[in-house]
Amino acid sequence: MFRKTLICLSLLSLSLTQHASAAENKRTNKHPFLWENATVYFLLTDRFHNADKTNDLAYGRQADAAPLRGFMGGDLRGVIAKIQDGYFSRLGVNALWITPPVEQIHEGTDEGTGKSYGFHGYWTKDFTKVDANLGSDKDFKKLVEVAHQHGIRILLDVVMNHIGPVTATDTAWPADWVRTEPTCDYKTADGAIKCTLVKNLPDILTESDKPVDLPPQLVQKWKQEGRYEREVKELDAYFARTGFPRAPRYHLMKWHTDWIRKYGIDGFRVDTVKHVEASVWKELKQEAHIAFEEWKRAHPKKKFSDAPFFMTAEAYNYPISDGLQFRMDGGSRVNYYANGFDSMINFGFKSDAQQDYETLFSRYANYLQQDLKGYSVLNYISSHDDGSPFDPARQRPFESATKLMLTPGSVQIYYGDEIARLLNIAEAQGDAKLRSMMDWSVLQKNVRLPLTSTQIPFTYQATPSYRDLLQHWQKLGQFRAAHIAVGAGVHQQLSAKPYIFQRSYQKDGVSDQVIVALDLPRAKTHTIAVDTVFRDGERLQDYYSGQSVIVQSGKVQIATKHSMILLGKL
């Protein structure tokens, strides 16, 4: 009983400390939010946190899927609960990317890896409604409102390329809406666009300008739900306003932008970008902007700022080294930045992170300050469909966090990166290996990380726990959240050994500077020269140790057991 009491008191103390840290950071952060410095947390809603067990199997779905290929219970209320308890704020997260919440096909299907359901959100049945396994439209509305109350923006994952597979209960859409062959061969641009990604994944005819009637499946469904007249009236008004032909892609643009107009989401993460004509994305961005401005005018007290709607692109295998010109299949080049996107997901980071700190940081800073100036990339170490992550066995979890969170650009934390969630579940096949349920018990029980002695940072005298790793991520996240120079600033190395660098941001009257020291040797006190950016008498915060120091003679002295110092003005 005494031991349980001590554990509870320890957890309470940790929670209070973390909440205080988050609150203090919110109070002291005087800089505007920038997508170029965003810390985006990406989660599969079904795999994150189950707060409502009554919706675990909707529409007659069964628990008969292959390992990690069925619905596992995570829901919108689970995400809301974690926002409310400060989990994301303590991580410094200021944007949430959630998988598509739209209603999925009801049945399961076998793609060759066992029976699968649309738990991931990419097998749409109805673009206009929340899937009942995740919750309700009211739950989604609350999710956005609660996120905004905590200073967190919402990135909605949208799909324009395809609908869900055909099953016995999820019948085929009309031939003037979708193609069912050929399967993509990726030999040319058309070999990636005018084709189906895989067999039985109907491809929307996004190139067509031919007017189409609503799919009879939707007509029947909406009538049964009592909303057919409303949906048709809205579509009539939309097409009257825009003058667009009633072609498939324009229906989807209306349905996707309704999520902005109704709920006030802040941006799109766009799926399968290279599989759709680039001009379509420019059209989507224009409609998204109109919807966002409508929402802001209708909710002037709820808007974050006057910033425009944001879009980031998932063009498979885009590396930052491609700059503005993505290398398309067959060798052609496409500038997606010129077609509506503010950012692109950087598939190159997972391999680039094998480089040393200075090579990685200076290279990325040069790309972002030169070829990509005015735009950004979203870096990641692991994701839901990338079978080659950085550190796949999670043997370098502290280094993973440090490199991701301190590299120029915005960052994507894939759910569980912060607790080294396993990325190779033995019983699963294919991308399901990357999609296990978030294991909250390792934090609650303070479980030790499975690291060898050579993998343990010297600052830990014993094997660190998952909670220790989470705190490492939190400190880096709080630093990023408080200082836009980390992701958006100009990089300059100050010392090779010990490795010290500065980042400086100057734009539109906003100024921010930081100095970071990494891989410091064991010492009781470290003296860091800071006169390149800070003046004598200025008070600085070390976001890693929590210490506050004053600059004297161009230097600061930090008494710390850690090998890292993160300095910025209070």
Coordinates of C-alpha atoms in Angstrom, one line a residue:
M1 CA 0.0 0.0 0.0
F2 CA 2.9 2.4 0.9
R3 CA 4.5 1.6 -2.4
K4 CA 1.3 2.3 -4.4
T5 CA 1.0 5.6 -2.5
L6 CA 4.5 6.6 -3.4
I7 CA 3.8 5.8 -7.1
C8 CA 0.6 7.8 -7.1
L9 CA 2.4 10.8 -5.4
S10 CA 5.2 10.5 -8.0
L11 CA 2.8 10.5 -10.9
L12 CA 0.9 13.4 -9.4
S13 CA 4.1 15.4 -9.0
L14 CA 5.2 14.6 -12.6
S15 CA 1.8 15.7 -13.9
L16 CA 1.8 18.9 -11.9
T17 CA 5.3 19.7 -13.0
Q18 CA 4.5 19.1 -16.6
H19 CA 1.3 21.1 -16.4
A20 CA 3.2 24.0 -14.8
S21 CA 5.8 23.8 -17.5
A22 CA 3.2 23.9 -20.3
A23 CA 1.4 26.8 -18.6
E24 CA 4.6 28.8 -18.1
N25 CA 5.6 28.2 -21.7
K26 CA 2.2 29.5 -22.8
R27 CA 2.7 32.6 -20.7
T28 CA 6.2 33.4 -21.9
N29 CA 5.8 32.5 -25.6
K30 CA 5.5 35.9 -27.3
H31 CA 6.0 34.8 -30.8
P32 CA 3.4 34.1 -33.4
F33 CA 2.6 30.6 -34.6
L34 CA 4.3 29.7 -37.9
W35 CA 3.6 26.6 -39.9
E36 CA 7.3 26.6 -40.8
N37 CA 8.0 25.8 -37.2
A38 CA 5.0 23.7 -36.4
T39 CA 5.1 20.6 -34.2
V40 CA 2.5 18.3 -35.8
Y41 CA 1.3 15.2 -33.9
F42 CA 0.0 12.6 -36.4
L43 CA -2.3 9.9 -35.0
L44 CA -4.6 7.2 -36.3
T45 CA -7.7 8.0 -34.3
D46 CA -8.6 4.3 -34.0
R47 CA -5.2 3.4 -32.6
F48 CA -4.7 6.2 -30.1
H49 CA -7.1 6.1 -27.1
N50 CA -10.4 4.4 -26.5
A51 CA -12.7 6.7 -24.4
D52 CA -16.0 5.2 -25.6
K53 CA -16.3 1.5 -25.8
T54 CA -19.9 1.6 -27.0
N55 CA -18.8 2.5 -30.5
D56 CA -16.0 0.0 -31.0
L57 CA -17.8 -2.0 -33.7
A58 CA -20.4 0.0 -35.8
Y59 CA -22.4 -0.9 -38.9
G60 CA -22.3 -4.6 -38.1
R61 CA -18.5 -4.8 -38.4
Q62 CA -16.9 -7.8 -36.7
A63 CA -13.8 -8.6 -34.8
D64 CA -12.6 -10.9 -37.5
A65 CA -9.8 -9.0 -39.1
A66 CA -6.2 -10.1 -39.6
P67 CA -3.8 -8.9 -36.9
L68 CA -3.9 -5.0 -36.6
R69 CA -6.2 -4.8 -39.6
G70 CA -9.5 -4.2 -37.8
F71 CA -11.0 -1.4 -35.7
M72 CA -9.4 -1.5 -32.2
G73 CA -11.6 1.1 -30.4
G74 CA -9.7 4.4 -30.5
D75 CA -12.1 7.3 -31.0
L76 CA -12.5 11.1 -31.2
R77 CA -13.5 11.3 -27.5
G78 CA -10.2 9.6 -26.7
V79 CA -8.3 12.3 -28.6
I80 CA -10.4 15.0 -26.9
A81 CA -9.5 13.5 -23.5
K82 CA -5.8 13.7 -24.2
I83 CA -6.1 17.3 -25.3
Q84 CA -7.9 18.2 -22.2
D85 CA -5.4 16.5 -19.8
G86 CA -2.6 18.5 -21.5
Y87 CA -0.8 15.6 -23.1
F88 CA -0.2 17.4 -26.4
S89 CA 0.5 20.8 -24.8
R90 CA 3.3 19.2 -22.7
L91 CA 4.8 17.9 -25.9
G92 CA 4.8 21.4 -27.4
V93 CA 2.4 20.2 -30.1
N94 CA 0.6 23.0 -31.8
A95 CA -1.1 21.1 -34.6
L96 CA -2.9 17.7 -34.7
W97 CA -3.1 15.7 -37.9
I98 CA -5.8 13.1 -37.7
T99 CA -6.6 10.4 -40.3
P100 CA -9.7 10.9 -42.3
P101 CA -12.7 10.8 -39.9
V102 CA -15.2 10.2 -42.7
E103 CA -17.5 7.2 -42.9
Q104 CA -15.7 4.1 -44.2
I105 CA -16.9 1.1 -46.1
H106 CA -18.8 -1.1 -43.7
E107 CA -17.5 -4.5 -44.7
G108 CA -13.9 -5.8 -44.6
T109 CA -11.9 -7.0 -47.6
D110 CA -8.7 -8.9 -48.2
E111 CA -5.9 -7.1 -50.2
G112 CA -3.6 -10.1 -49.8
T113 CA -2.7 -9.6 -46.2
G114 CA -5.8 -10.9 -44.5
K115 CA -9.2 -9.4 -43.9
S116 CA -8.9 -5.6 -43.4
Y117 CA -11.4 -2.8 -42.4
G118 CA -11.1 0.9 -43.0
F119 CA -9.9 1.7 -39.5
H120 CA -7.3 4.0 -41.1
G121 CA -9.8 6.3 -42.8
Y122 CA -8.7 6.0 -46.4
W123 CA -11.5 3.7 -47.6
T124 CA -14.3 6.3 -47.9
K125 CA -18.0 5.4 -48.3
D126 CA -19.4 8.9 -47.5
F127 CA -17.3 12.0 -47.4
T128 CA -19.9 14.0 -45.5
K129 CA -20.3 12.1 -42.2
V130 CA -18.1 11.0 -39.3
D131 CA -17.6 7.2 -39.1
A132 CA -19.6 5.9 -36.2
N133 CA -16.7 3.8 -35.0
L134 CA -14.9 7.1 -34.2
G135 CA -17.9 8.9 -32.8
S136 CA -20.3 11.5 -34.1
D137 CA -20.4 14.8 -35.9
K138 CA -20.9 16.4 -32.5
D139 CA -17.7 14.7 -31.2
F140 CA -15.7 16.1 -34.2
K141 CA -17.1 19.6 -33.5
K142 CA -16.0 19.3 -29.9
L143 CA -12.6 18.0 -30.9
V144 CA -11.9 21.1 -33.0
E145 CA -13.3 23.4 -30.4
V146 CA -11.2 21.8 -27.5
A147 CA -8.1 21.8 -29.7
H148 CA -8.5 25.4 -30.5
Q149 CA -9.0 26.3 -26.8
H150 CA -5.6 24.7 -26.1
G151 CA -3.9 26.5 -28.9
I152 CA -3.8 23.5 -31.2
R153 CA -4.7 23.6 -34.9
I154 CA -6.4 20.8 -36.7
L155 CA -5.0 19.3 -39.9
L156 CA -7.6 17.1 -41.6
D157 CA -6.4 14.3 -43.8
V158 CA -8.3 14.4 -47.1
V159 CA -8.5 12.0 -50.1
M160 CA -9.3 13.0 -53.6
N161 CA -7.8 10.0 -55.4
H162 CA -10.0 7.1 -54.5
I163 CA -13.0 5.8 -52.5
G164 CA -13.1 2.5 -50.6
P165 CA -12.9 -1.0 -52.0
V166 CA -16.0 -2.7 -53.4
T167 CA -17.5 -5.4 -51.1
A168 CA -20.8 -7.3 -50.9
T169 CA -22.3 -4.5 -48.9
D170 CA -20.3 -1.5 -50.3
T171 CA -21.4 -1.6 -54.0
A172 CA -19.5 0.0 -56.9
W173 CA -19.9 3.7 -57.7
P174 CA -21.0 4.5 -61.3
A175 CA -18.4 4.3 -64.2
D176 CA -18.6 8.1 -64.8
W177 CA -17.3 8.6 -61.2
V178 CA -14.5 6.1 -60.9
R179 CA -12.2 3.8 -62.9
T180 CA -11.5 0.3 -61.7
E181 CA -8.5 -0.4 -64.1
P182 CA -5.7 -0.4 -65.0
T183 CA -3.5 -0.7 -61.9
C184 CA -0.7 1.9 -61.7
D185 CA 2.6 0.9 -63.3
Y186 CA 4.5 4.1 -62.4
K187 CA 6.4 4.2 -65.6
T188 CA 5.0 7.6 -66.6
A189 CA 3.0 10.4 -64.9
D190 CA -0.2 8.9 -66.3
G191 CA 1.0 5.5 -65.0
A192 CA 0.6 7.0 -61.5
I193 CA -2.5 9.2 -62.1
K194 CA -5.0 7.5 -64.5
C195 CA -5.0 4.2 -62.7
T196 CA -5.9 2.5 -59.5
L197 CA -3.3 2.3 -56.7
V198 CA -4.1 -1.3 -56.1
K199 CA -6.7 -3.8 -57.3
N200 CA -10.2 -3.0 -56.1
L201 CA -9.5 0.6 -55.0
P202 CA -11.8 2.6 -57.4
D203 CA -9.9 5.7 -58.7
I204 CA -11.9 8.9 -58.9
L205 CA -12.0 10.4 -62.4
T206 CA -10.4 13.7 -61.2
E207 CA -9.5 14.7 -64.8
S208 CA -13.1 14.6 -66.0
D209 CA -15.2 17.7 -66.6
K210 CA -18.3 15.6 -67.4
P211 CA -21.3 16.3 -65.2
V212 CA -22.4 13.3 -63.2
D213 CA -25.5 12.4 -61.1
L214 CA -25.0 11.6 -57.4
P215 CA -24.0 7.9 -56.9
P216 CA -27.3 6.0 -56.2
Q217 CA -25.7 4.6 -53.0
L218 CA -25.4 8.1 -51.5
V219 CA -28.9 9.1 -52.6
Q220 CA -30.3 6.0 -50.9
K221 CA -28.2 6.5 -47.8
W222 CA -29.0 10.2 -47.4
K223 CA -32.7 9.5 -47.8
Q224 CA -32.6 6.9 -45.1
E225 CA -30.8 9.3 -42.9
G226 CA -33.3 12.1 -43.6
R227 CA -30.8 14.5 -45.1
Y228 CA -31.1 14.0 -48.9
E229 CA -32.9 17.3 -49.5
R230 CA -30.5 19.3 -47.4
E231 CA -27.4 17.8 -49.1
V232 CA -28.9 18.4 -52.6
K233 CA -29.8 22.0 -51.8
E234 CA -26.3 22.7 -50.6
L235 CA -24.8 21.1 -53.7
D236 CA -27.1 23.2 -55.9
A237 CA -26.0 26.4 -54.1
Y238 CA -22.3 25.4 -54.4
F239 CA -22.4 24.8 -58.1
A240 CA -24.5 27.9 -58.7
R241 CA -21.8 30.0 -56.8
T242 CA -18.8 28.4 -58.4
G243 CA -20.0 27.8 -61.9
F244 CA -18.1 24.5 -61.8
P245 CA -19.4 21.6 -63.9
R246 CA -21.0 18.9 -61.7
A247 CA -17.9 16.7 -62.3
P248 CA -16.6 14.2 -59.7
R249 CA -13.7 16.3 -58.4
Y250 CA -15.9 19.3 -57.7
H251 CA -18.3 17.3 -55.6
L252 CA -15.4 16.1 -53.5
M253 CA -14.1 19.7 -53.2
K254 CA -17.5 20.7 -51.8
W255 CA -17.6 17.8 -49.4
H256 CA -14.0 18.4 -48.2
T257 CA -14.3 22.1 -47.7
D258 CA -17.5 21.7 -45.8
W259 CA -15.4 20.4 -42.9
I260 CA -13.7 23.8 -42.9
R261 CA -17.0 25.7 -43.3
K262 CA -18.7 23.8 -40.5
Y263 CA -16.0 23.2 -38.0
G264 CA -13.2 25.6 -38.6
I265 CA -10.3 23.2 -39.3
D266 CA -7.1 25.0 -40.0
G267 CA -5.5 22.9 -42.8
F268 CA -5.4 19.8 -45.0
R269 CA -2.9 17.1 -45.1
V270 CA -3.6 15.9 -48.6
D271 CA -3.2 12.2 -49.4
T272 CA -1.8 10.6 -52.6
V273 CA -0.9 13.9 -54.1
K274 CA 1.1 12.6 -57.0
H275 CA -1.8 10.4 -58.1
V276 CA -4.0 13.4 -59.0
E277 CA -3.5 16.1 -61.6
A278 CA -1.5 19.0 -60.0
S279 CA -4.1 21.6 -61.1
V280 CA -6.8 19.9 -59.0
W281 CA -4.9 20.8 -55.8
K282 CA -4.8 24.4 -56.8
E283 CA -8.5 24.4 -57.3
L284 CA -9.0 22.7 -53.9
K285 CA -6.8 25.3 -52.2
Q286 CA -8.9 28.1 -53.7
E287 CA -12.1 26.6 -52.4
A288 CA -10.6 25.8 -49.1
H289 CA -9.5 29.4 -48.7
I290 CA -13.0 30.6 -49.5
A291 CA -14.5 28.3 -46.9
F292 CA -11.9 29.2 -44.3
E293 CA -12.6 32.9 -44.7
E294 CA -16.3 32.3 -44.4
W295 CA -15.8 30.4 -41.1
K296 CA -13.5 33.2 -39.7
R297 CA -16.1 35.9 -40.6
A298 CA -18.8 33.8 -38.9
H299 CA -16.6 33.1 -35.8
P300 CA -14.4 36.2 -35.3
K301 CA -13.8 35.5 -31.6
K302 CA -12.7 31.9 -32.3
K303 CA -10.2 32.4 -35.1
F304 CA -6.5 32.1 -34.2
S305 CA -5.4 34.8 -36.6
D306 CA -5.9 36.1 -40.2
A307 CA -3.5 33.5 -41.5
P308 CA -4.7 31.7 -44.7
F309 CA -5.7 28.1 -44.9
F310 CA -2.7 25.7 -44.9
M311 CA -2.1 22.6 -47.0
T312 CA 0.7 20.1 -46.8
A313 CA 1.3 17.4 -49.5
E314 CA 1.9 13.7 -49.3
A315 CA 3.7 13.2 -52.7
Y316 CA 5.2 9.7 -52.1
N317 CA 9.0 9.7 -51.8
Y318 CA 9.4 13.5 -52.1
P319 CA 12.8 14.4 -50.5
I320 CA 13.7 18.0 -49.5
S321 CA 16.6 17.7 -52.1
D322 CA 13.9 17.9 -54.8
G323 CA 13.3 21.5 -53.8
L324 CA 10.4 23.0 -55.7
Q325 CA 10.4 20.4 -58.4
F326 CA 9.1 16.9 -57.3
R327 CA 10.5 14.1 -59.5
M328 CA 7.5 12.4 -60.9
D329 CA 7.3 8.9 -62.3
G330 CA 8.9 8.7 -65.7
G331 CA 11.2 11.6 -64.9
S332 CA 8.9 14.6 -65.4
R333 CA 8.9 17.4 -62.7
V334 CA 6.0 18.9 -60.9
N335 CA 5.9 22.0 -58.7
Y336 CA 3.3 21.3 -56.1
Y337 CA 4.2 24.4 -54.2
A338 CA 2.9 26.4 -57.2
N339 CA -0.3 24.3 -57.1
G340 CA -1.7 25.1 -53.7
F341 CA 0.7 23.6 -51.2
D342 CA 2.5 25.5 -48.5
S343 CA 4.5 22.5 -47.4
M344 CA 5.4 18.9 -48.4
I345 CA 6.0 15.9 -46.3
N346 CA 9.7 15.1 -46.5
F347 CA 10.3 11.4 -47.1
G348 CA 14.1 12.1 -47.2
F349 CA 14.5 12.9 -43.5
K350 CA 14.4 9.3 -42.3
S351 CA 17.6 8.6 -44.2
D352 CA 19.2 12.1 -43.9
A353 CA 18.9 11.7 -40.1
Q354 CA 21.8 9.2 -40.3
Q355 CA 24.1 12.2 -40.9
D356 CA 25.9 14.1 -38.1
Y357 CA 24.1 17.0 -36.5
E358 CA 25.9 19.8 -38.3
T359 CA 25.7 18.2 -41.8
L360 CA 22.0 17.6 -41.3
F361 CA 21.1 21.0 -39.8
S362 CA 23.1 23.2 -42.1
R363 CA 22.0 21.3 -45.2
Y364 CA 18.3 21.6 -44.3
A365 CA 18.7 25.3 -43.3
N366 CA 20.3 26.0 -46.7
Y367 CA 17.4 24.3 -48.6
L368 CA 14.8 26.2 -46.6
Q369 CA 16.5 29.6 -46.7
Q370 CA 17.3 29.3 -50.4
D371 CA 15.4 27.0 -52.9
L372 CA 12.4 26.6 -50.6
K373 CA 12.3 30.1 -49.1
G374 CA 8.7 31.0 -48.2
Y375 CA 7.7 27.3 -48.0
S376 CA 8.5 24.4 -45.7
V377 CA 8.7 20.7 -45.3
L378 CA 7.3 18.3 -42.7
N379 CA 10.1 16.1 -41.4
Y380 CA 9.4 12.7 -39.8
I381 CA 11.2 9.7 -38.4
S382 CA 8.4 7.2 -38.7
S383 CA 4.9 7.1 -40.3
H384 CA 1.9 4.9 -41.0
D385 CA 2.9 3.7 -44.4
D386 CA 6.7 3.9 -44.4
G387 CA 8.3 0.6 -43.8
S388 CA 11.8 2.1 -43.6
P389 CA 11.7 4.5 -40.6
F390 CA 14.7 6.0 -38.9
D391 CA 15.8 3.7 -36.1
P392 CA 13.2 0.9 -36.9
A393 CA 14.2 -1.1 -33.8
R394 CA 13.9 2.0 -31.5
Q395 CA 17.5 1.5 -30.3
R396 CA 18.3 5.2 -30.6
P397 CA 15.2 6.9 -29.2
F398 CA 16.8 9.9 -27.6
E399 CA 18.9 10.7 -30.7
S400 CA 15.7 10.3 -32.8
A401 CA 13.9 12.9 -30.8
T402 CA 16.9 15.3 -30.8
K403 CA 17.5 15.2 -34.5
L404 CA 13.8 15.5 -35.5
M405 CA 12.9 18.3 -33.1
L406 CA 16.0 20.4 -33.7
T407 CA 16.2 20.1 -37.5
P408 CA 15.1 23.1 -39.5
G409 CA 11.5 22.8 -40.8
S410 CA 8.3 21.7 -39.3
V411 CA 8.1 18.3 -37.7
Q412 CA 5.7 15.4 -37.5
I413 CA 5.6 13.2 -34.4
Y414 CA 3.9 9.9 -35.4
Y415 CA 1.9 8.7 -32.4
G416 CA 4.1 6.8 -30.1
D417 CA 7.4 8.1 -31.4
E418 CA 7.6 9.8 -28.0
I419 CA 7.5 6.5 -26.2
A420 CA 9.3 4.4 -28.8
R421 CA 6.2 2.5 -29.8
L422 CA 7.2 -0.6 -31.7
L423 CA 7.3 -0.4 -35.5
N424 CA 7.5 -4.1 -36.3
I425 CA 4.7 -6.1 -34.8
A426 CA 5.6 -9.7 -35.5
E427 CA 2.1 -11.1 -36.0
A428 CA 1.1 -8.3 -38.5
Q429 CA 1.8 -8.0 -42.2
G430 CA 2.7 -5.0 -44.3
D431 CA 1.9 -1.5 -43.1
A432 CA -0.2 -2.9 -40.2
K433 CA 3.1 -3.5 -38.5
L434 CA 3.4 0.2 -38.0
R435 CA -0.1 0.7 -36.6
S436 CA -0.2 -0.9 -33.2
M437 CA -2.4 0.5 -30.4
M438 CA -0.8 3.3 -28.3
D439 CA 0.4 1.7 -25.1
W440 CA -0.3 4.1 -22.3
S441 CA 0.6 1.5 -19.7
V442 CA 4.4 2.0 -20.2
L443 CA 4.0 5.5 -18.8
Q444 CA 1.5 4.6 -16.1
K445 CA 3.8 1.8 -14.8
N446 CA 7.0 3.7 -15.4
V447 CA 8.5 0.7 -17.4
R448 CA 12.2 0.8 -18.3
L449 CA 13.3 1.0 -21.9
P450 CA 14.8 -2.1 -23.4
L451 CA 18.2 -0.5 -24.1
T452 CA 21.7 -1.9 -23.8
S453 CA 24.3 -0.1 -21.7
T454 CA 25.8 1.4 -24.9
Q455 CA 22.5 2.9 -25.9
I456 CA 21.9 4.8 -22.7
P457 CA 22.7 8.5 -22.6
F458 CA 25.4 9.2 -19.9
T459 CA 23.1 11.5 -18.1
Y460 CA 21.1 8.5 -16.8
Q461 CA 22.8 6.4 -14.1
A462 CA 20.3 3.6 -14.6
T463 CA 18.3 2.4 -17.6
P464 CA 15.9 5.3 -18.4
S465 CA 12.1 4.6 -18.5
Y466 CA 9.6 5.4 -21.2
R467 CA 8.6 8.3 -19.0
D468 CA 12.1 9.6 -19.1
L469 CA 12.0 9.4 -22.9
L470 CA 8.7 11.2 -23.0
Q471 CA 10.2 14.0 -20.9
H472 CA 13.1 14.3 -23.3
W473 CA 10.6 14.9 -26.1
Q474 CA 8.6 17.3 -24.0
K475 CA 11.6 19.5 -23.3
L476 CA 12.5 19.7 -27.0
G477 CA 8.8 20.3 -27.8
Q478 CA 8.5 23.1 -25.3
F479 CA 11.6 24.7 -26.7
R480 CA 10.3 24.6 -30.3
A481 CA 6.9 25.9 -29.2
A482 CA 8.5 28.9 -27.4
H483 CA 10.9 29.8 -30.1
I484 CA 10.1 30.0 -33.8
A485 CA 13.8 30.3 -34.7
V486 CA 14.3 26.6 -34.0
G487 CA 12.4 25.5 -37.1
A488 CA 12.2 28.7 -39.2
G489 CA 15.5 30.5 -38.3
V490 CA 18.8 30.9 -40.1
H491 CA 21.3 28.3 -38.8
Q492 CA 25.0 29.0 -37.9
Q493 CA 27.5 26.7 -36.3
L494 CA 29.4 28.4 -33.4
S495 CA 31.6 25.5 -32.2
A496 CA 32.4 22.1 -33.6
K497 CA 33.5 20.5 -30.3
P498 CA 31.5 20.8 -28.2
Y499 CA 28.8 21.2 -30.9
I500 CA 27.1 24.5 -30.5
F501 CA 24.9 26.4 -33.0
Q502 CA 22.6 29.4 -33.1
R503 CA 19.4 30.0 -35.0
S504 CA 18.0 33.5 -35.7
Y505 CA 14.7 34.6 -37.1
Q506 CA 14.0 38.1 -38.4
K507 CA 10.9 38.8 -40.4
D508 CA 7.9 41.2 -40.4
G509 CA 9.0 42.8 -37.2
V510 CA 9.3 39.5 -35.4
S511 CA 12.7 38.6 -33.9
D512 CA 13.8 35.4 -32.2
Q513 CA 17.2 33.8 -31.4
V514 CA 18.3 30.5 -29.8
I515 CA 21.6 28.9 -29.0
V516 CA 21.8 25.1 -28.6
A517 CA 24.7 22.9 -27.3
L518 CA 24.7 19.2 -27.9
D519 CA 26.9 16.3 -26.9
L520 CA 28.4 18.2 -24.1
P521 CA 31.1 16.3 -22.1
R522 CA 30.5 15.3 -18.5
A523 CA 31.0 18.4 -16.3
K524 CA 29.4 20.0 -13.3
T525 CA 29.2 23.4 -15.0
H526 CA 29.3 24.5 -18.7
T527 CA 30.3 27.9 -19.9
I528 CA 28.6 28.9 -23.2
A529 CA 29.5 32.0 -25.2
V530 CA 26.3 33.7 -26.3
D531 CA 27.5 37.2 -27.4
T532 CA 26.7 36.5 -31.0
V533 CA 23.0 36.9 -30.3
F534 CA 22.4 37.9 -26.7
R535 CA 23.5 41.0 -24.7
D536 CA 24.8 41.3 -21.2
G537 CA 22.1 41.5 -18.6
E538 CA 19.6 39.5 -20.6
R539 CA 17.9 36.6 -18.8
L540 CA 17.9 33.3 -20.7
Q541 CA 16.2 30.0 -20.1
D542 CA 17.7 26.6 -20.5
Y543 CA 14.7 24.6 -21.6
Y544 CA 16.4 21.3 -20.9
S545 CA 17.4 21.8 -17.3
G546 CA 14.8 24.4 -16.5
Q547 CA 17.4 26.9 -15.2
S548 CA 17.3 30.6 -15.7
V549 CA 20.6 32.5 -16.1
I550 CA 21.8 36.0 -16.9
V551 CA 24.3 36.8 -19.6
Q552 CA 27.5 38.2 -18.1
S553 CA 30.6 39.2 -20.2
G554 CA 29.0 37.6 -23.2
K555 CA 28.6 34.2 -21.5
V556 CA 26.3 32.1 -19.4
Q557 CA 27.2 29.4 -16.9
I558 CA 24.9 26.4 -16.7
A559 CA 25.2 23.8 -13.9
T560 CA 23.7 20.7 -15.4
K561 CA 24.2 16.9 -15.5
H562 CA 22.7 16.8 -19.0
S563 CA 24.6 16.7 -22.3
M564 CA 22.2 19.3 -23.9
I565 CA 21.5 22.9 -23.3
L566 CA 18.6 24.8 -25.1
L567 CA 18.9 28.5 -24.6
G568 CA 16.3 31.2 -25.5
K569 CA 15.1 34.5 -24.0
L570 CA 12.3 34.4 -21.5

